[in-house]
Amino acid sequence: MKFIIPLLAIIGIVSCYLPKASDYDTKNLEIVKNCEEKHQIKDWEKNIWWDWKIPSKPTRCYLACIMSAFRWTDRKGNPRLNGIKKSYKAVGHECSAPDQAFFRKNCGKLPANPCDKAVLLYACFLVRSPNLQHFKDAFDGKKDTK
């Protein structure tokens, strides 16, 4: 009995960090949800992504699914600047949308595989964005998200 109570408490704490249906409240987050379902993302991995981190072994092509659906990348996984800028503009951050110089300066040589490229682009956004909050807003499709 002494073991069960702490175990249930831990399960309760961990499960409260999972995204709820009400968290998918924008078109972008609906896309995220669809890609989570399509790629069968496990709860532990969702927790990492939703904390704006990258799992050590992310599910293959999950981010490529999202970025392609956002129209942030083309079929080969290359950045589509107009799609990215449109997302930034939709949340009032058009001036801080990354341009070609940002990708050349900060992201290095991108791999050929679109799935690998998507993870590297996402990492580049997280680590090198001059304003991380603007990236998060554009990604979520709503202003001033955390």
JSON list of C-alpha atoms in Angstrom, two decimals:
[
{"chain": "A", "resi": 1, "resn": "MET", "atom": "CA", "xyz": [0.00, 0.00, 0.00]},
{"chain": "A", "resi": 2, "resn": "LYS", "atom": "CA", "xyz": [2.85, 2.38, 0.84]},
{"chain": "A", "resi": 3, "resn": "PHE", "atom": "CA", "xyz": [4.22, 1.74, -2.65]},
{"chain": "A", "resi": 4, "resn": "ILE", "atom": "CA", "xyz": [0.92, 2.23, -4.49]},
{"chain": "A", "resi": 5, "resn": "ILE", "atom": "CA", "xyz": [0.14, 5.73, -3.20]},
{"chain": "A", "resi": 6, "resn": "PRO", "atom": "CA", "xyz": [3.45, 7.32, -4.33]},
{"chain": "A", "resi": 7, "resn": "LEU", "atom": "CA", "xyz": [3.19, 5.45, -7.63]},
{"chain": "A", "resi": 8, "resn": "LEU", "atom": "CA", "xyz": [-0.29, 6.82, -8.28]},
{"chain": "A", "resi": 9, "resn": "ALA", "atom": "CA", "xyz": [0.89, 10.30, -7.31]},
{"chain": "A", "resi": 10, "resn": "ILE", "atom": "CA", "xyz": [3.74, 10.10, -9.82]},
{"chain": "A", "resi": 11, "resn": "ILE", "atom": "CA", "xyz": [1.41, 8.85, -12.55]},
{"chain": "A", "resi": 12, "resn": "GLY", "atom": "CA", "xyz": [-0.97, 11.72, -11.80]},
{"chain": "A", "resi": 13, "resn": "ILE", "atom": "CA", "xyz": [1.80, 14.30, -11.98]},
{"chain": "A", "resi": 14, "resn": "VAL", "atom": "CA", "xyz": [3.19, 12.96, -15.25]},
{"chain": "A", "resi": 15, "resn": "SER", "atom": "CA", "xyz": [-0.21, 12.65, -16.91]},
{"chain": "A", "resi": 16, "resn": "CYS", "atom": "CA", "xyz": [-1.15, 16.25, -16.09]},
{"chain": "A", "resi": 17, "resn": "TYR", "atom": "CA", "xyz": [1.57, 17.46, -18.47]},
{"chain": "A", "resi": 18, "resn": "LEU", "atom": "CA", "xyz": [0.08, 15.75, -21.50]},
{"chain": "A", "resi": 19, "resn": "PRO", "atom": "CA", "xyz": [-1.65, 18.05, -23.95]},
{"chain": "A", "resi": 20, "resn": "LYS", "atom": "CA", "xyz": [-5.42, 18.03, -23.60]},
{"chain": "A", "resi": 21, "resn": "ALA", "atom": "CA", "xyz": [-7.90, 18.24, -26.46]},
{"chain": "A", "resi": 22, "resn": "SER", "atom": "CA", "xyz": [-8.48, 21.90, -25.53]},
{"chain": "A", "resi": 23, "resn": "ASP", "atom": "CA", "xyz": [-4.75, 22.60, -26.08]},
{"chain": "A", "resi": 24, "resn": "TYR", "atom": "CA", "xyz": [-5.16, 21.95, -29.82]},
{"chain": "A", "resi": 25, "resn": "ASP", "atom": "CA", "xyz": [-7.03, 25.22, -30.30]},
{"chain": "A", "resi": 26, "resn": "THR", "atom": "CA", "xyz": [-5.56, 26.58, -33.53]},
{"chain": "A", "resi": 27, "resn": "LYS", "atom": "CA", "xyz": [-5.26, 25.32, -37.08]},
{"chain": "A", "resi": 28, "resn": "ASN", "atom": "CA", "xyz": [-1.53, 24.79, -36.50]},
{"chain": "A", "resi": 29, "resn": "LEU", "atom": "CA", "xyz": [-2.11, 22.77, -33.35]},
{"chain": "A", "resi": 30, "resn": "GLU", "atom": "CA", "xyz": [-4.72, 20.67, -35.15]},
{"chain": "A", "resi": 31, "resn": "ILE", "atom": "CA", "xyz": [-1.98, 19.87, -37.66]},
{"chain": "A", "resi": 32, "resn": "VAL", "atom": "CA", "xyz": [0.32, 18.92, -34.78]},
{"chain": "A", "resi": 33, "resn": "LYS", "atom": "CA", "xyz": [-2.39, 16.65, -33.37]},
{"chain": "A", "resi": 34, "resn": "ASN", "atom": "CA", "xyz": [-2.95, 14.98, -36.76]},
{"chain": "A", "resi": 35, "resn": "CYS", "atom": "CA", "xyz": [0.78, 14.35, -37.15]},
{"chain": "A", "resi": 36, "resn": "GLU", "atom": "CA", "xyz": [0.97, 13.01, -33.58]},
{"chain": "A", "resi": 37, "resn": "GLU", "atom": "CA", "xyz": [-1.77, 10.52, -34.45]},
{"chain": "A", "resi": 38, "resn": "LYS", "atom": "CA", "xyz": [-0.35, 9.66, -37.88]},
{"chain": "A", "resi": 39, "resn": "HIS", "atom": "CA", "xyz": [3.09, 8.93, -36.41]},
{"chain": "A", "resi": 40, "resn": "GLN", "atom": "CA", "xyz": [1.74, 7.40, -33.19]},
{"chain": "A", "resi": 41, "resn": "ILE", "atom": "CA", "xyz": [3.69, 9.70, -30.89]},
{"chain": "A", "resi": 42, "resn": "LYS", "atom": "CA", "xyz": [3.93, 8.24, -27.40]},
{"chain": "A", "resi": 43, "resn": "ASP", "atom": "CA", "xyz": [2.91, 10.32, -24.38]},
{"chain": "A", "resi": 44, "resn": "TRP", "atom": "CA", "xyz": [6.48, 10.60, -23.06]},
{"chain": "A", "resi": 45, "resn": "GLU", "atom": "CA", "xyz": [7.59, 12.01, -26.42]},
{"chain": "A", "resi": 46, "resn": "LYS", "atom": "CA", "xyz": [4.67, 14.46, -26.57]},
{"chain": "A", "resi": 47, "resn": "ASN", "atom": "CA", "xyz": [5.76, 15.80, -23.18]},
{"chain": "A", "resi": 48, "resn": "ILE", "atom": "CA", "xyz": [9.21, 16.57, -24.56]},
{"chain": "A", "resi": 49, "resn": "TRP", "atom": "CA", "xyz": [7.95, 18.22, -27.75]},
{"chain": "A", "resi": 50, "resn": "TRP", "atom": "CA", "xyz": [5.34, 20.27, -25.87]},
{"chain": "A", "resi": 51, "resn": "ASP", "atom": "CA", "xyz": [8.13, 21.50, -23.58]},
{"chain": "A", "resi": 52, "resn": "TRP", "atom": "CA", "xyz": [9.91, 22.92, -26.69]},
{"chain": "A", "resi": 53, "resn": "LYS", "atom": "CA", "xyz": [12.66, 20.32, -26.57]},
{"chain": "A", "resi": 54, "resn": "ILE", "atom": "CA", "xyz": [13.81, 17.60, -28.94]},
{"chain": "A", "resi": 55, "resn": "PRO", "atom": "CA", "xyz": [13.81, 13.97, -27.79]},
{"chain": "A", "resi": 56, "resn": "SER", "atom": "CA", "xyz": [17.12, 12.13, -28.08]},
{"chain": "A", "resi": 57, "resn": "LYS", "atom": "CA", "xyz": [15.50, 9.73, -30.58]},
{"chain": "A", "resi": 58, "resn": "PRO", "atom": "CA", "xyz": [12.52, 11.54, -32.11]},
{"chain": "A", "resi": 59, "resn": "THR", "atom": "CA", "xyz": [9.91, 9.59, -34.05]},
{"chain": "A", "resi": 60, "resn": "ARG", "atom": "CA", "xyz": [11.00, 9.48, -37.66]},
{"chain": "A", "resi": 61, "resn": "CYS", "atom": "CA", "xyz": [9.38, 12.06, -39.96]},
{"chain": "A", "resi": 62, "resn": "TYR", "atom": "CA", "xyz": [7.06, 13.51, -37.29]},
{"chain": "A", "resi": 63, "resn": "LEU", "atom": "CA", "xyz": [8.47, 17.03, -37.62]},
{"chain": "A", "resi": 64, "resn": "ALA", "atom": "CA", "xyz": [8.59, 16.72, -41.41]},
{"chain": "A", "resi": 65, "resn": "CYS", "atom": "CA", "xyz": [4.85, 15.98, -41.28]},
{"chain": "A", "resi": 66, "resn": "ILE", "atom": "CA", "xyz": [4.22, 19.16, -39.28]},
{"chain": "A", "resi": 67, "resn": "MET", "atom": "CA", "xyz": [6.50, 21.47, -41.23]},
{"chain": "A", "resi": 68, "resn": "SER", "atom": "CA", "xyz": [5.19, 20.26, -44.56]},
{"chain": "A", "resi": 69, "resn": "ALA", "atom": "CA", "xyz": [1.58, 20.71, -43.44]},
{"chain": "A", "resi": 70, "resn": "PHE", "atom": "CA", "xyz": [2.43, 24.20, -42.12]},
{"chain": "A", "resi": 71, "resn": "ARG", "atom": "CA", "xyz": [3.91, 24.84, -45.59]},
{"chain": "A", "resi": 72, "resn": "TRP", "atom": "CA", "xyz": [7.20, 25.74, -43.90]},
{"chain": "A", "resi": 73, "resn": "THR", "atom": "CA", "xyz": [9.05, 23.22, -46.06]},
{"chain": "A", "resi": 74, "resn": "ASP", "atom": "CA", "xyz": [8.76, 21.94, -49.61]},
{"chain": "A", "resi": 75, "resn": "ARG", "atom": "CA", "xyz": [8.61, 18.26, -50.66]},
{"chain": "A", "resi": 76, "resn": "LYS", "atom": "CA", "xyz": [12.38, 17.96, -50.29]},
{"chain": "A", "resi": 77, "resn": "GLY", "atom": "CA", "xyz": [12.28, 19.49, -46.82]},
{"chain": "A", "resi": 78, "resn": "ASN", "atom": "CA", "xyz": [13.83, 22.81, -47.81]},
{"chain": "A", "resi": 79, "resn": "PRO", "atom": "CA", "xyz": [12.58, 25.92, -45.99]},
{"chain": "A", "resi": 80, "resn": "ARG", "atom": "CA", "xyz": [9.75, 27.78, -47.76]},
{"chain": "A", "resi": 81, "resn": "LEU", "atom": "CA", "xyz": [10.37, 31.35, -46.67]},
{"chain": "A", "resi": 82, "resn": "ASN", "atom": "CA", "xyz": [6.97, 32.60, -47.83]},
{"chain": "A", "resi": 83, "resn": "GLY", "atom": "CA", "xyz": [5.18, 29.93, -45.75]},
{"chain": "A", "resi": 84, "resn": "ILE", "atom": "CA", "xyz": [7.24, 30.68, -42.66]},
{"chain": "A", "resi": 85, "resn": "LYS", "atom": "CA", "xyz": [6.76, 34.43, -43.09]},
{"chain": "A", "resi": 86, "resn": "LYS", "atom": "CA", "xyz": [3.00, 33.93, -43.47]},
{"chain": "A", "resi": 87, "resn": "SER", "atom": "CA", "xyz": [2.85, 32.10, -40.11]},
{"chain": "A", "resi": 88, "resn": "TYR", "atom": "CA", "xyz": [4.88, 34.81, -38.39]},
{"chain": "A", "resi": 89, "resn": "LYS", "atom": "CA", "xyz": [2.69, 37.51, -39.95]},
{"chain": "A", "resi": 90, "resn": "ALA", "atom": "CA", "xyz": [-0.49, 35.75, -38.79]},
{"chain": "A", "resi": 91, "resn": "VAL", "atom": "CA", "xyz": [0.59, 36.26, -35.17]},
{"chain": "A", "resi": 92, "resn": "GLY", "atom": "CA", "xyz": [1.92, 39.79, -35.64]},
{"chain": "A", "resi": 93, "resn": "HIS", "atom": "CA", "xyz": [5.62, 38.97, -35.90]},
{"chain": "A", "resi": 94, "resn": "GLU", "atom": "CA", "xyz": [6.25, 39.43, -39.62]},
{"chain": "A", "resi": 95, "resn": "CYS", "atom": "CA", "xyz": [9.38, 41.53, -39.03]},
{"chain": "A", "resi": 96, "resn": "SER", "atom": "CA", "xyz": [11.10, 38.76, -37.08]},
{"chain": "A", "resi": 97, "resn": "ALA", "atom": "CA", "xyz": [10.41, 35.94, -39.55]},
{"chain": "A", "resi": 98, "resn": "PRO", "atom": "CA", "xyz": [13.66, 34.19, -40.52]},
{"chain": "A", "resi": 99, "resn": "ASP", "atom": "CA", "xyz": [15.04, 34.92, -43.97]},
{"chain": "A", "resi": 100, "resn": "GLN", "atom": "CA", "xyz": [17.49, 33.07, -46.21]},
{"chain": "A", "resi": 101, "resn": "ALA", "atom": "CA", "xyz": [20.45, 34.71, -44.46]},
{"chain": "A", "resi": 102, "resn": "PHE", "atom": "CA", "xyz": [19.21, 33.32, -41.11]},
{"chain": "A", "resi": 103, "resn": "PHE", "atom": "CA", "xyz": [19.24, 29.77, -42.46]},
{"chain": "A", "resi": 104, "resn": "ARG", "atom": "CA", "xyz": [22.64, 30.15, -44.15]},
{"chain": "A", "resi": 105, "resn": "LYS", "atom": "CA", "xyz": [24.24, 31.70, -41.07]},
{"chain": "A", "resi": 106, "resn": "ASN", "atom": "CA", "xyz": [22.63, 29.59, -38.34]},
{"chain": "A", "resi": 107, "resn": "CYS", "atom": "CA", "xyz": [21.58, 26.21, -39.67]},
{"chain": "A", "resi": 108, "resn": "GLY", "atom": "CA", "xyz": [24.67, 24.99, -41.49]},
{"chain": "A", "resi": 109, "resn": "LYS", "atom": "CA", "xyz": [24.53, 22.38, -44.22]},
{"chain": "A", "resi": 110, "resn": "LEU", "atom": "CA", "xyz": [21.17, 20.66, -44.15]},
{"chain": "A", "resi": 111, "resn": "PRO", "atom": "CA", "xyz": [20.97, 16.89, -44.68]},
{"chain": "A", "resi": 112, "resn": "ALA", "atom": "CA", "xyz": [19.41, 15.57, -47.89]},
{"chain": "A", "resi": 113, "resn": "ASN", "atom": "CA", "xyz": [16.68, 13.54, -46.17]},
{"chain": "A", "resi": 114, "resn": "PRO", "atom": "CA", "xyz": [13.54, 15.68, -45.56]},
{"chain": "A", "resi": 115, "resn": "CYS", "atom": "CA", "xyz": [12.86, 14.00, -42.20]},
{"chain": "A", "resi": 116, "resn": "ASP", "atom": "CA", "xyz": [16.36, 14.68, -40.89]},
{"chain": "A", "resi": 117, "resn": "LYS", "atom": "CA", "xyz": [16.22, 18.17, -42.35]},
{"chain": "A", "resi": 118, "resn": "ALA", "atom": "CA", "xyz": [13.01, 18.98, -40.45]},
{"chain": "A", "resi": 119, "resn": "VAL", "atom": "CA", "xyz": [14.57, 18.06, -37.09]},
{"chain": "A", "resi": 120, "resn": "LEU", "atom": "CA", "xyz": [17.63, 20.18, -37.84]},
{"chain": "A", "resi": 121, "resn": "LEU", "atom": "CA", "xyz": [15.48, 23.15, -38.93]},
{"chain": "A", "resi": 122, "resn": "TYR", "atom": "CA", "xyz": [13.39, 22.88, -35.77]},
{"chain": "A", "resi": 123, "resn": "ALA", "atom": "CA", "xyz": [16.55, 22.75, -33.65]},
{"chain": "A", "resi": 124, "resn": "CYS", "atom": "CA", "xyz": [17.88, 25.76, -35.52]},
{"chain": "A", "resi": 125, "resn": "PHE", "atom": "CA", "xyz": [14.68, 27.69, -34.75]},
{"chain": "A", "resi": 126, "resn": "LEU", "atom": "CA", "xyz": [14.85, 26.73, -31.06]},
{"chain": "A", "resi": 127, "resn": "VAL", "atom": "CA", "xyz": [18.51, 27.55, -30.56]},
{"chain": "A", "resi": 128, "resn": "ARG", "atom": "CA", "xyz": [19.18, 30.37, -33.00]},
{"chain": "A", "resi": 129, "resn": "SER", "atom": "CA", "xyz": [15.93, 32.36, -33.28]},
{"chain": "A", "resi": 130, "resn": "PRO", "atom": "CA", "xyz": [16.58, 35.96, -32.28]},
{"chain": "A", "resi": 131, "resn": "ASN", "atom": "CA", "xyz": [13.19, 35.91, -30.57]},
{"chain": "A", "resi": 132, "resn": "LEU", "atom": "CA", "xyz": [12.23, 32.42, -29.42]},
{"chain": "A", "resi": 133, "resn": "GLN", "atom": "CA", "xyz": [8.76, 33.52, -28.33]},
{"chain": "A", "resi": 134, "resn": "HIS", "atom": "CA", "xyz": [7.99, 34.72, -31.86]},
{"chain": "A", "resi": 135, "resn": "PHE", "atom": "CA", "xyz": [8.95, 31.28, -33.21]},
{"chain": "A", "resi": 136, "resn": "LYS", "atom": "CA", "xyz": [6.73, 29.58, -30.61]},
{"chain": "A", "resi": 137, "resn": "ASP", "atom": "CA", "xyz": [3.83, 31.88, -31.50]},
{"chain": "A", "resi": 138, "resn": "ALA", "atom": "CA", "xyz": [4.23, 31.23, -35.24]},
{"chain": "A", "resi": 139, "resn": "PHE", "atom": "CA", "xyz": [4.50, 27.48, -34.63]},
{"chain": "A", "resi": 140, "resn": "ASP", "atom": "CA", "xyz": [1.41, 27.34, -32.38]},
{"chain": "A", "resi": 141, "resn": "GLY", "atom": "CA", "xyz": [-0.55, 29.81, -34.48]},
{"chain": "A", "resi": 142, "resn": "LYS", "atom": "CA", "xyz": [-1.40, 32.03, -31.52]},
{"chain": "A", "resi": 143, "resn": "LYS", "atom": "CA", "xyz": [0.34, 35.02, -30.04]},
{"chain": "A", "resi": 144, "resn": "ASP", "atom": "CA", "xyz": [2.21, 34.96, -26.74]},
{"chain": "A", "resi": 145, "resn": "THR", "atom": "CA", "xyz": [2.04, 31.26, -26.03]},
{"chain": "A", "resi": 146, "resn": "LYS", "atom": "CA", "xyz": [4.51, 29.76, -23.60]}
]
